[in-house]
């Protein structure tokens, strides 16, 4: 099992450019999440999807959109990148019921110039 | 929404000493409290968790305690080793929809030889 796979691992954008971060999980989890990690600020939830066909805003959704393409895939899109979106992005998945354990991808480091 | 505060932000201990990291949460409905460890350049991974119906849980050198009345929970690492050096995140689960975790801001633990 690959677990949670996200691409790309690194990306440099110019202000105003758009891009999509891809995430896929092979653990048959219902729930999927996108977090951003910034120094001193921990992991902040951008968007999540409790199940296929649903998405909800997290703590810091402005400037982002998401798509839950199917049960396996959950993408994050930056329509017009800004320097404030420079961060490390983590995708995660988990079962909705029982424990709250999340399984994270390896992260995507995004730099917006 | 839930708010999780974590202290200290950095912690340096000598090898063999104990380390304690403390967190507080705001939402009394939270019922699941995991701790994640993130080594440098790696993804966060669950190391221990506790549910609200339990006051303490141990797993070898690590333990977590929960005080529901005070809304406090703590991570205790005994006999620290260099490989314990990492960033540790506490989190609290908001009950209902999406199995959503709110993370603390992280503690950088350094175990010195």
Coordinates of C-alpha atoms in Angstrom, one line a residue, chain A residues 4 31 33 35 37 40-43 45 48 50 57 90 94-102 104-106, chain B residues 32 34 36 38 41-46 49 51 87 89 93 96-106:
Chain A
X4 CA -1.4 8.9 0.9
X31 CA -12.5 11.5 4.9
X33 CA -8.1 16.8 4.3
X35 CA -3.6 21.3 5.8
X37 CA 2.0 24.1 7.8
X40 CA 5.2 28.5 14.6
X41 CA 1.6 28.0 13.4
X42 CA 1.2 24.3 13.4
X43 CA -1.1 22.5 11.0
X45 CA -7.0 23.0 8.1
X48 CA -11.9 18.8 4.2
X50 CA -16.0 14.0 5.1
X57 CA -14.2 24.9 4.7
X90 CA -0.1 18.2 3.6
X94 CA -8.8 9.0 7.8
X95 CA -11.8 7.0 8.7
X96 CA -14.7 9.1 9.7
X97 CA -15.8 6.8 12.4
X98 CA -13.9 5.3 15.3
X99 CA -10.5 6.8 15.9
X100 CA -9.5 10.2 14.6
X101 CA -6.1 9.0 13.3
X102 CA -5.0 10.8 10.2
X104 CA -0.5 12.2 6.0
X105 CA 1.2 12.4 2.7
X106 CA 4.8 13.5 2.4
Chain B
X32 CA -10.4 12.5 21.2
X34 CA -4.0 12.5 19.6
X36 CA 1.7 13.5 16.4
X38 CA 7.1 15.1 12.9
X41 CA 11.4 17.0 6.6
X42 CA 9.0 14.2 7.2
X43 CA 5.2 13.8 7.6
X44 CA 3.4 13.9 10.9
X45 CA 2.7 10.5 12.4
X46 CA 0.5 9.5 15.3
X49 CA -3.9 9.1 21.6
X51 CA -10.1 9.3 24.6
X87 CA 8.3 18.5 16.5
X89 CA 1.8 18.3 17.8
X93 CA -11.2 16.2 17.8
X96 CA -19.6 15.4 14.6
X97 CA -19.0 15.6 10.8
X98 CA -15.8 14.9 9.1
X99 CA -13.6 13.6 11.9
X100 CA -11.9 17.0 11.9
X101 CA -8.8 17.6 14.1
X102 CA -7.6 20.9 15.3
X103 CA -3.9 21.0 16.0
X104 CA -1.8 22.9 18.4
X105 CA 1.1 25.0 17.2
X106 CA 3.8 22.4 17.9

